[in-house]
Amino acid sequence: MSQPLRDDDSDLMKEVISLCKQRGFVFPSSEIYGGLKSCYDYGPLGVELKRNIMNEWWRAMVHQREDIVGLDASIIMHPRVWEASGHLAGFADPLVDCLISKERFRADNAPRPAVGDALPLSCSDKAQAKAYQAAIAEKYGIELRREGRILHGLKVIDETTVGFFPDGSEEAKTEFPFRGYVSPTLGCPFLSDERMFNLMFRSSLGSIDPLDEMARALDGKALAAAEIRGILEQKMRETAIYLRPETAQAMFVQFANILQAMALKIPFGIAQMGKSFRNEITVEHYTFRSCEFEQMEMEYFVEPGKQKEALEYWKQERLDWYLRYAKEKSKFRLRRHEAQELAHYADDCYDIEYEYPWGWGELEGVASRTDYDLRKHSEHSGVRLTYFDQDAIDPETGKKGRHYFPYVIEPAAGATRTTLMYLLDAFEYDSPRPDAQGREKRRRVLKLHPRLAPYKVAVLPLVKRDGMPEQAREIVQEFFRSGVHAKYDEQHQIGKRYSRHDEVGTPYCLTVDGQTLEDRTVTIRYRDTTEQERIKIDEALHVVKKRLEEA
RNA sequence: GCGGGUGUAGCUUAGUGGUAAAGCCCCAGCCUUCCAAGCUGGUCACGAGGGUUCGAUUCCCUCCACCCGCUCCA
């Protein structure tokens, strides 16, 4: 029986991060220069794992069905793509810091008290209330009345003014500018300026440095900061391009080409995997949230009205896909978005979530995107991005033949997240058991699904003599030729080699021993049970392939 | 970005105002015929930059990175 790591999962992340670095799965990016925030590199084993995961996705989404085709679009697209999609405007969130409590929040989601409302500041406890009371007195010269953990005295006068009303007073003693909202936790109107955090990476296309243009535009002018910003923004825009914040848009932008080239009939899908980039406000949890990440997205186009059943289908299909390779099935769930949680383009959405060591977090969003994207791109480009269905009845004319914007169901998965998730899922310490010397040892093993494992098979001479290495090399060559990723290993004693392969998740070990030289048989050892069987050399490749196929 | 914590070898840890110890790993050799054995030898570290000091890994400052919250969402 396996047991969870220690008492809880709190050290699981540490263990996995450490293993990843030790055994070549994931390294901090640019580490010799001190690392770079949230950037990680996939090492020799990590790249295999991530690739295997992405290949499995591609296989399930594209190769194993007839209604989905692939795309590999340029990461840099026309800037107008992002105007049309709403990312240029909508992807910039106005963020504000509360000057008293220091909490950071989105201005558009903050509570908006009405004119005439009192603004009690609710602190977490008495001590905090006292501290905030003092801070406000010092900064703004007003003495709020404290009642337990609440501070009283502020009131909204009109849309742009709050006042300090000492006890019993009808007249505001002091007035302050009011933004129309307060900080969510404290309820405080003393706020920093709104700052836009554009989540897209901006660069410029073209070999001419836009800085020269900017310098010329500003030369000799005495301007205020806002005016300078306006000019710079203008000059920047002329050559600005953006790194895509999602792979999805290319599939809408290429909708007409793909439809035409492939003669597709609705319902059909377009799938794409690749890098995306977002200037996250905060990065966290190792590779879980980073500015550069990899996605596996598919846009599934359906007739308007059929989106609900397609959503039902895809949310289940995608959950099943994760479960197919997972060890702990109970750590997955579907969670439907609340109405106010939905993005502006969505009419419904499910998240596929995994219970990470820090709690439930998203792996994939399966969103019902309506016809928003195709409609927008059609408006902005002037190109008709509708589908003509000759059998459908046009609801307006009642006749056969209908042009419409297809509705879209989008399963959007995080490939980097999925990679982290399967590492966490596979990581395990076996129960302690005595080793050959009778000492208690716990086996550290990555119980990755065989098709995800970096090495499929290790080929090992039992000892480094008597022709065993030669025989083993012959066997491993056969695997190389057939494209099954194999590893020849002759260092250290056999037990150590087994456990090293357990640690990186190699599901099968083939061992050449004395008997091999007599009857051309080898032992095959299974990672999860450590049990062994004897098989013929000539069957080894077939046996491994079959196991991989059936796993 | 703000608040709190952390930073010594590939990994896990010890330690000191006089340039550092161990276990595991790794490398070479001996030994070894199935689950991290043993023996011998070896490589490798005080996150970066300033300051205080005769002297800093240790004290101070700044930066960088990581972890935990606020926020985000693939």
XYZ file of C-alpha atoms (C1' of nucleotides) in Angstrom:
625
model
C 0.000 0.000 0.000
C 1.148 3.449 -0.728
C 0.753 6.114 1.842
C 0.441 9.821 1.537
C 3.568 11.763 2.095
C 4.083 12.291 5.828
C 1.048 13.592 7.697
C -0.201 15.844 4.966
C 0.753 17.166 1.584
C 2.500 20.268 2.865
C 5.947 19.000 1.899
C 4.880 17.392 -1.334
C 5.629 20.493 -3.400
C 9.078 20.774 -1.863
C 9.809 17.138 -2.545
C 8.633 17.351 -6.120
C 10.514 20.587 -6.828
C 13.643 19.067 -5.395
C 13.258 15.852 -7.378
C 12.592 17.853 -10.528
C 15.847 19.691 -10.192
C 17.842 16.692 -9.051
C 16.772 14.426 -11.825
C 16.517 16.846 -14.713
C 12.811 17.537 -15.031
C 12.663 21.256 -14.308
C 15.363 23.854 -13.647
C 15.004 27.518 -12.710
C 15.538 29.580 -15.856
C 18.846 31.423 -16.227
C 19.871 30.086 -12.858
C 23.528 31.042 -13.137
C 22.390 34.665 -13.402
C 20.199 34.423 -10.357
C 17.107 33.085 -12.039
C 14.267 35.044 -13.594
C 10.894 35.503 -11.986
C 8.565 32.625 -12.734
C 10.589 31.276 -15.638
C 11.494 27.607 -15.680
C 13.251 25.329 -18.125
C 12.275 21.753 -18.819
C 15.348 19.539 -18.583
C 16.040 16.274 -20.421
C 13.364 14.327 -18.560
C 10.922 17.203 -18.193
C 10.800 17.827 -21.904
C 9.961 14.161 -22.466
C 7.167 14.260 -19.913
C 5.648 17.485 -21.186
C 5.879 16.317 -24.779
C 4.292 12.997 -23.959
C 1.403 14.783 -22.284
C 0.937 17.116 -25.228
C 1.186 14.247 -27.694
C -1.486 12.354 -25.793
C -3.701 15.410 -25.959
C -3.114 15.786 -29.692
C -3.785 12.112 -30.217
C -7.070 12.239 -28.317
C -8.234 15.537 -29.773
C -7.036 15.338 -33.369
C -5.850 11.902 -34.468
C -8.437 9.734 -32.800
C -11.448 11.506 -34.228
C -12.602 12.817 -37.549
C -14.202 16.119 -36.556
C -11.138 18.036 -35.329
C -8.179 19.397 -37.278
C -4.961 20.994 -36.093
C -3.309 24.375 -36.430
C 0.059 25.800 -35.495
C -0.207 29.551 -35.796
C 2.338 32.297 -35.445
C 2.669 33.570 -31.896
C 2.831 37.119 -33.199
C -0.342 38.166 -34.944
C -1.732 41.355 -36.372
C -2.330 43.791 -33.487
C -5.913 44.238 -34.634
C -6.570 40.642 -33.617
C -6.275 41.809 -30.033
C -8.450 44.850 -30.595
C -11.165 42.626 -31.991
C -10.863 39.984 -29.303
C -11.102 42.629 -26.607
C -7.761 41.743 -25.064
C -6.214 45.111 -25.773
C -8.929 46.930 -23.872
C -10.297 44.282 -21.572
C -7.135 42.551 -20.633
C -5.878 45.621 -18.846
C -7.258 45.574 -15.362
C -7.445 48.775 -13.327
C -5.785 47.866 -10.042
C -5.795 49.960 -6.920
C -4.020 49.717 -3.577
C -5.703 50.692 -0.348
C -3.356 53.199 1.264
C -4.333 52.095 4.758
C -4.725 48.328 4.639
C -2.379 47.839 1.645
C -4.796 45.402 0.048
C -4.753 45.329 -3.738
C -7.959 44.955 -5.669
C -9.617 45.477 -9.021
C -11.404 48.802 -9.209
C -14.186 47.400 -11.384
C -15.041 44.773 -8.780
C -14.881 47.005 -5.699
C -17.908 47.866 -3.539
C -19.600 51.126 -4.554
C -21.365 52.834 -1.681
C -24.207 55.235 -2.535
C -24.344 58.971 -1.855
C -25.248 59.538 1.788
C -23.903 56.162 2.948
C -21.737 56.039 6.033
C -18.360 54.382 5.469
C -17.491 52.317 8.503
C -14.009 50.830 8.248
C -14.089 47.246 9.420
C -10.730 46.043 10.646
C -9.845 42.445 11.432
C -9.379 43.111 15.168
C -9.015 45.811 17.789
C -5.264 46.110 17.464
C -5.490 46.635 13.722
C -8.280 49.188 14.224
C -6.058 51.163 16.577
C -3.152 51.033 14.147
C -5.305 52.180 11.203
C -6.912 54.883 13.344
C -3.460 56.245 14.114
C -2.316 55.978 10.513
C -5.350 57.897 9.270
C -4.908 60.557 11.952
C -1.328 61.065 10.924
C -1.887 61.073 7.153
C -5.202 62.886 6.904
C -5.463 64.774 10.201
C -8.817 63.281 11.241
C -9.657 61.336 14.383
C -12.082 58.514 13.540
C -14.127 57.112 16.413
C -13.275 53.505 17.217
C -15.928 51.099 18.338
C -14.385 47.667 18.793
C -12.803 46.825 15.472
C -14.872 49.385 13.538
C -13.836 52.970 12.738
C -16.646 55.505 12.283
C -16.916 59.033 10.930
C -16.612 58.891 7.126
C -19.592 59.439 4.857
C -20.187 59.817 1.123
C -21.234 63.400 0.357
C -21.591 63.118 -3.422
C -20.146 61.118 -6.327
C -16.726 62.657 -5.948
C -16.485 63.634 -2.282
C -16.361 61.935 1.070
C -16.412 63.866 4.308
C -15.284 63.392 7.865
C -18.230 63.959 10.198
C -17.175 64.154 13.875
C -19.740 62.620 16.252
C -23.111 64.381 16.195
C -21.972 66.795 13.524
C -24.147 67.460 10.467
C -21.342 69.362 8.805
C -18.315 67.736 7.247
C -15.242 68.885 9.089
C -12.903 67.807 6.327
C -13.575 66.706 2.772
C -11.641 64.268 0.626
C -11.873 63.256 -3.023
C -13.897 60.106 -3.622
C -13.380 57.623 -6.453
C -16.831 56.075 -6.174
C -15.650 52.837 -4.595
C -13.854 51.637 -1.486
C -11.384 48.878 -0.724
C -13.273 45.575 -0.405
C -12.022 44.316 2.952
C -11.537 47.485 4.952
C -14.107 49.616 3.127
C -11.729 52.518 2.921
C -11.844 55.462 0.458
C -8.157 56.378 0.821
C -6.726 54.778 -2.285
C -3.809 54.902 -4.651
C -4.345 55.930 -8.266
C -5.815 53.364 -10.560
C -3.046 51.675 -12.436
C -3.548 49.727 -15.593
C -1.865 46.401 -15.699
C -1.804 45.376 -19.290
C -1.464 41.662 -19.191
C -0.136 41.369 -22.724
C 3.563 41.464 -23.529
C 4.230 44.265 -25.926
C 7.110 44.447 -28.340
C 7.676 46.134 -31.642
C 7.915 44.629 -35.074
C 10.488 46.087 -37.403
C 14.186 46.707 -37.112
C 13.888 50.429 -36.453
C 14.006 51.225 -32.769
C 10.778 53.060 -31.858
C 12.722 54.976 -29.213
C 14.235 57.179 -31.917
C 10.787 58.143 -33.140
C 9.703 58.893 -29.610
C 12.724 61.010 -28.875
C 12.066 63.065 -32.007
C 8.415 63.491 -31.133
C 9.260 64.835 -27.701
C 12.275 66.879 -28.671
C 12.168 70.435 -27.335
C 8.673 70.140 -25.871
C 7.848 70.904 -22.272
C 4.914 68.641 -21.506
C 3.058 67.203 -18.559
C 3.392 63.523 -17.782
C -0.034 62.675 -19.192
C 0.747 64.404 -22.496
C 4.094 62.674 -22.780
C 2.428 59.368 -22.122
C -0.094 60.080 -24.850
C 2.590 60.801 -27.426
C 4.653 57.788 -26.431
C 1.613 55.567 -26.523
C 0.810 56.856 -29.999
C 4.344 56.248 -31.291
C 4.487 52.873 -29.626
C 1.221 51.808 -31.213
C 2.594 52.383 -34.683
C 4.932 49.401 -34.480
C 3.466 47.569 -31.509
C 2.857 43.867 -31.649
C 1.812 41.565 -28.864
C 2.761 38.085 -27.829
C -0.445 36.103 -27.799
C -2.059 35.759 -24.361
C -3.957 32.684 -25.560
C -3.693 30.349 -28.512
C -7.428 30.543 -29.171
C -7.606 33.646 -31.350
C -5.645 32.172 -34.244
C -8.289 29.499 -34.569
C -10.982 32.133 -35.022
C -8.829 34.233 -37.305
C -8.064 31.219 -39.516
C -11.619 29.918 -39.315
C -12.517 30.702 -42.925
C -9.254 29.355 -44.379
C -9.521 26.107 -42.506
C -13.176 25.685 -43.301
C -12.415 26.183 -46.985
C -9.263 24.075 -47.156
C -10.623 21.121 -45.254
C -14.235 21.204 -46.482
C -15.481 20.815 -42.936
C -19.058 20.262 -41.832
C -20.364 21.542 -38.572
C -19.894 20.463 -35.842
C -16.107 20.509 -36.099
C -13.133 21.692 -34.102
C -9.725 23.288 -34.541
C -6.993 22.384 -32.079
C -3.745 24.103 -31.256
C -0.979 23.681 -28.710
C 1.681 26.217 -27.925
C 3.156 28.967 -25.854
C 1.188 31.897 -24.542
C 2.318 34.904 -22.566
C 0.707 36.979 -19.867
C 2.130 39.565 -17.560
C 0.606 38.018 -14.476
C 0.196 40.348 -11.554
C 1.544 37.685 -9.304
C 3.179 34.420 -10.265
C 2.897 31.541 -7.892
C 3.296 27.889 -7.074
C 6.353 26.988 -9.110
C 5.284 26.379 -12.721
C 1.560 26.684 -11.933
C 1.188 30.346 -12.775
C 3.944 31.862 -14.856
C 4.189 34.577 -17.461
C 5.247 32.200 -20.201
C 3.185 29.061 -20.337
C 1.918 26.444 -22.688
C -1.662 25.772 -23.695
C -3.622 23.028 -25.391
C -6.773 24.605 -26.755
C -9.550 23.504 -29.037
C -12.407 25.526 -30.494
C -15.445 23.439 -31.258
C -17.923 25.057 -33.620
C -21.580 24.168 -33.368
C -24.926 25.370 -34.662
C -26.458 28.098 -32.484
C -28.622 26.437 -29.865
C -26.508 23.297 -29.754
C -23.890 24.807 -27.448
C -25.392 23.405 -24.290
C -25.152 19.757 -25.293
C -21.666 20.333 -26.720
C -20.578 21.839 -23.410
C -21.979 18.860 -21.533
C -20.107 16.528 -23.865
C -16.767 18.318 -23.725
C -16.621 18.912 -20.011
C -17.026 15.182 -19.448
C -14.744 14.192 -22.296
C -11.982 16.397 -20.972
C -12.351 15.266 -17.374
C -12.151 11.653 -18.548
C -8.972 12.447 -20.433
C -7.244 13.621 -17.240
C -8.498 10.641 -15.292
C -7.149 8.219 -17.878
C -3.556 9.007 -16.859
C -4.123 9.838 -13.208
C -3.495 7.786 -10.112
C -5.663 9.640 -7.580
C -9.001 10.052 -9.322
C -10.581 11.723 -6.306
C -8.376 14.789 -6.751
C -10.247 15.930 -9.835
C -13.550 17.733 -10.055
C -15.699 19.856 -12.311
C -16.789 23.220 -11.037
C -19.366 25.342 -12.779
C -18.708 29.075 -12.905
C -21.020 31.426 -11.068
C -22.807 33.930 -13.292
C -20.660 36.855 -12.115
C -17.526 34.803 -12.634
C -18.076 34.398 -16.364
C -15.882 36.246 -18.819
C -17.610 38.825 -21.012
C -17.710 36.438 -23.984
C -19.037 33.378 -22.137
C -22.546 32.198 -21.376
C -21.459 29.175 -19.366
C -18.214 27.628 -18.163
C -16.867 24.675 -16.233
C -13.431 24.455 -14.706
C -11.697 21.143 -14.425
C -9.909 21.437 -11.134
C -7.234 19.448 -9.364
C -6.565 19.371 -5.668
C -3.008 20.683 -5.545
C -1.048 20.651 -2.284
C -2.159 24.264 -1.771
C -5.812 23.577 -2.572
C -8.131 23.242 -5.542
C -6.860 24.990 -8.645
C -7.640 25.104 -12.316
C -6.278 22.750 -14.941
C -8.633 23.576 -17.760
C -11.573 25.811 -18.480
C -14.324 24.459 -20.708
C -16.124 27.603 -21.805
C -19.160 28.251 -23.899
C -17.945 31.304 -25.810
C -21.110 31.949 -27.794
C -20.466 33.462 -31.239
C -18.620 36.371 -29.686
C -15.195 35.812 -31.243
C -16.235 35.051 -34.825
C -18.695 37.921 -34.747
C -16.069 40.367 -33.455
C -13.439 39.288 -35.950
C -15.980 39.536 -38.705
C -16.889 43.086 -37.652
C -13.307 44.211 -37.297
C -11.913 42.571 -40.425
C -14.918 43.000 -42.662
C -14.577 39.361 -43.692
C -17.586 37.118 -43.486
C -16.885 34.452 -40.899
C -20.194 32.679 -41.013
C -20.938 29.086 -41.847
C -23.396 28.101 -44.524
C -25.516 25.129 -43.638
C -27.528 24.057 -46.670
C -29.726 21.653 -44.753
C -30.615 23.920 -41.858
C -33.820 25.915 -41.923
C -33.316 29.653 -41.731
C -35.455 30.769 -38.778
C -36.105 34.160 -40.440
C -37.247 32.988 -43.865
C -38.428 29.498 -42.965
C -36.525 28.208 -46.010
C -33.712 25.720 -46.336
C -30.197 27.101 -46.199
C -28.870 29.176 -43.382
C -25.849 31.437 -42.821
C -24.857 31.773 -39.230
C -22.002 32.482 -36.838
C -21.274 29.132 -35.196
C -21.303 28.976 -31.421
C -18.081 27.871 -29.813
C -17.207 25.478 -27.020
C -13.620 25.912 -25.921
C -11.773 23.374 -23.799
C -8.608 25.325 -22.899
C -6.037 23.337 -21.006
C -2.776 24.382 -19.411
C -0.032 22.061 -20.628
C 2.487 23.310 -18.104
C -0.062 22.950 -15.335
C -0.952 19.485 -16.482
C 2.722 18.544 -16.398
C 3.048 19.786 -12.823
C -0.180 18.035 -11.892
C 0.931 14.634 -13.178
C 4.243 14.975 -11.357
C 2.369 15.645 -8.137
C -0.078 12.864 -8.839
C 2.667 10.337 -9.561
C 5.006 11.192 -6.698
C 4.929 8.654 -3.952
C 6.876 7.125 -1.122
C 6.234 3.421 -0.736
C 5.792 2.045 2.747
C 9.147 1.467 4.425
C 10.579 -1.981 3.950
C 13.915 -3.567 4.693
C 16.593 -3.397 2.034
C 19.129 -6.127 1.287
C 21.032 -5.178 4.438
C 17.936 -5.244 6.598
C 17.691 -1.468 6.986
C 14.387 0.314 6.601
C 14.199 2.143 3.296
C 11.378 4.027 1.670
C 11.212 3.804 -2.058
C 10.700 7.111 -3.825
C 8.816 6.415 -6.992
C 7.125 8.380 -9.737
C 4.147 6.282 -10.710
C 3.620 8.045 -14.003
C 1.324 6.513 -16.557
C 3.643 4.482 -18.852
C 2.781 6.588 -21.871
C 3.733 9.745 -20.000
C 6.977 8.374 -18.539
C 10.149 9.980 -19.952
C 11.893 6.634 -20.415
C 9.699 3.718 -21.361
C 12.281 1.089 -20.635
C 15.733 0.745 -19.090
C 18.031 -1.968 -20.370
C 20.509 -3.115 -17.757
C 23.333 -5.649 -17.652
C 23.236 -7.280 -14.252
C 26.990 -6.867 -13.943
C 29.502 -5.153 -16.146
C 31.214 -8.267 -17.547
C 30.818 -11.678 -19.122
C 29.357 -10.166 -22.265
C 26.288 -8.799 -20.515
C 26.879 -5.162 -21.492
C 27.268 -6.164 -25.127
C 24.065 -8.171 -25.061
C 22.196 -5.343 -23.330
C 23.427 -2.788 -25.838
C 22.169 -4.971 -28.628
C 18.723 -4.991 -27.044
C 18.624 -1.270 -26.435
C 19.571 -0.639 -30.058
C 16.454 -2.444 -31.105
C 14.372 -0.080 -28.986
C 16.177 2.934 -30.394
C 15.414 1.757 -33.920
C 11.747 1.279 -33.167
C 11.298 4.718 -31.585
C 10.550 3.546 -28.060
C 12.513 5.777 -25.743
C 14.940 3.501 -23.915
C 17.916 4.002 -21.659
C 21.010 1.837 -21.363
C 22.502 1.917 -17.876
C 25.454 -0.027 -16.486
C 26.698 2.100 -13.623
C 26.372 1.090 -9.986
C 24.863 -2.077 -8.764
C 21.573 -3.320 -10.026
C 19.400 -2.354 -7.055
C 20.536 1.203 -7.287
C 19.793 1.369 -10.973
C 16.287 0.061 -10.348
C 15.595 2.672 -7.740
C 17.005 5.469 -9.873
C 14.605 4.481 -12.587
C 11.739 4.242 -10.094
C 12.450 7.837 -9.168
C 12.053 9.110 -12.719
C 9.105 6.893 -13.463
C 10.579 4.345 -15.897
C 7.843 1.716 -15.983
C 9.891 -1.266 -17.224
C 13.445 -2.504 -16.679
C 14.947 -5.257 -18.815
C 17.881 -7.005 -17.153
C 20.475 -9.146 -18.898
C 21.885 -11.803 -16.564
C 23.883 -15.052 -16.737
C 20.925 -16.993 -17.987
C 20.446 -14.570 -20.864
C 23.671 -15.721 -22.432
C 22.475 -19.304 -22.353
C 18.843 -19.058 -23.461
C 18.317 -15.519 -24.783
C 15.850 -14.519 -22.102
C 15.839 -11.403 -19.919
C 13.887 -10.362 -16.853
C 11.339 -7.586 -17.102
C 10.750 -5.678 -13.892
C 7.652 -3.613 -13.235
C 8.104 -0.308 -11.503
C 4.917 -0.249 -9.480
C 5.209 -3.731 -7.997
C 8.979 -4.345 -8.388
C 8.002 -7.806 -9.568
C 9.864 -9.569 -12.337
C 9.129 -12.054 -15.079
C 11.365 -13.769 -17.563
C 10.716 -13.151 -21.237
C 12.493 -13.938 -24.508
C 14.754 -11.232 -25.921
C 13.001 -11.541 -29.246
C 9.699 -10.710 -27.601
C 10.938 -7.867 -25.408
C 10.172 -5.030 -27.795
C 6.775 -6.455 -28.562
C 5.931 -6.959 -24.872
C 6.876 -3.388 -23.983
C 5.033 -1.935 -26.957
C 1.938 -3.926 -26.126
C 2.004 -2.799 -22.519
C 2.354 0.819 -23.594
C -0.514 0.445 -25.977
C -2.789 -1.137 -23.416
C -1.814 0.992 -20.416
C 3.211 46.009 -6.068
C 2.262 45.470 -0.401
C 2.911 42.511 4.186
C 5.420 38.066 6.450
C 9.308 34.328 5.838
C 13.680 32.098 3.327
C 18.603 31.932 0.598
C 25.546 27.539 2.750
C 27.826 21.754 -2.688
C 23.295 18.714 -7.588
C 19.818 17.470 -3.084
C 18.962 17.708 2.456
C 21.002 20.027 6.456
C 25.247 21.858 10.245
C 28.272 26.055 11.570
C 31.440 30.545 12.471
C 33.555 38.221 12.835
C 39.602 34.899 11.066
C 37.047 32.022 3.814
C 33.192 26.040 6.260
C 31.166 20.348 8.315
C 28.246 16.095 7.198
C 24.763 12.602 4.811
C 22.858 11.448 0.125
C 24.108 12.222 -5.060
C 27.958 12.459 -8.779
C 33.007 10.799 -10.933
C 37.344 7.063 -10.990
C 39.048 2.376 -9.192
C 38.476 -2.314 -6.369
C 34.684 -5.702 -5.111
C 29.852 -7.374 -6.431
C 25.175 -12.483 -10.449
C 18.636 -8.961 -8.879
C 16.429 -4.135 -5.545
C 19.994 2.579 -3.041
C 25.757 -2.854 0.245
C 31.212 -2.271 1.215
C 36.349 -0.211 0.563
C 39.830 3.649 -1.574
C 40.304 8.189 -3.854
C 38.062 12.583 -6.191
C 34.891 17.063 -7.993
C 31.534 20.683 -6.174
C 28.855 25.831 -1.949
C 28.202 30.589 1.772
C 22.179 34.142 -4.153
C 24.343 39.257 -6.248
C 26.315 44.110 -5.237
C 27.659 47.751 -1.799
C 28.887 49.324 3.387
C 31.072 48.709 8.557
C 35.762 46.149 9.848
C 42.681 44.798 9.929
C 39.429 40.892 8.239
C 32.331 39.455 6.530
C 29.411 33.444 4.774
C 28.310 35.678 9.718
C 26.562 42.595 11.248
C 24.027 46.715 8.172
C 21.868 48.442 3.352
C 20.193 47.595 -1.692
C 18.960 44.196 -5.358
C 17.615 39.251 -7.153
C 15.140 34.676 -6.578
C 11.933 31.382 -3.889
C 7.842 30.288 -0.231
C 2.990 32.025 2.388
C -1.165 35.713 2.036
C -4.009 39.957 -1.079
C -4.960 39.702 -6.622
C -5.130 36.655 -11.085
C -7.105 32.239 -13.793
C -4.494 27.902 -18.601
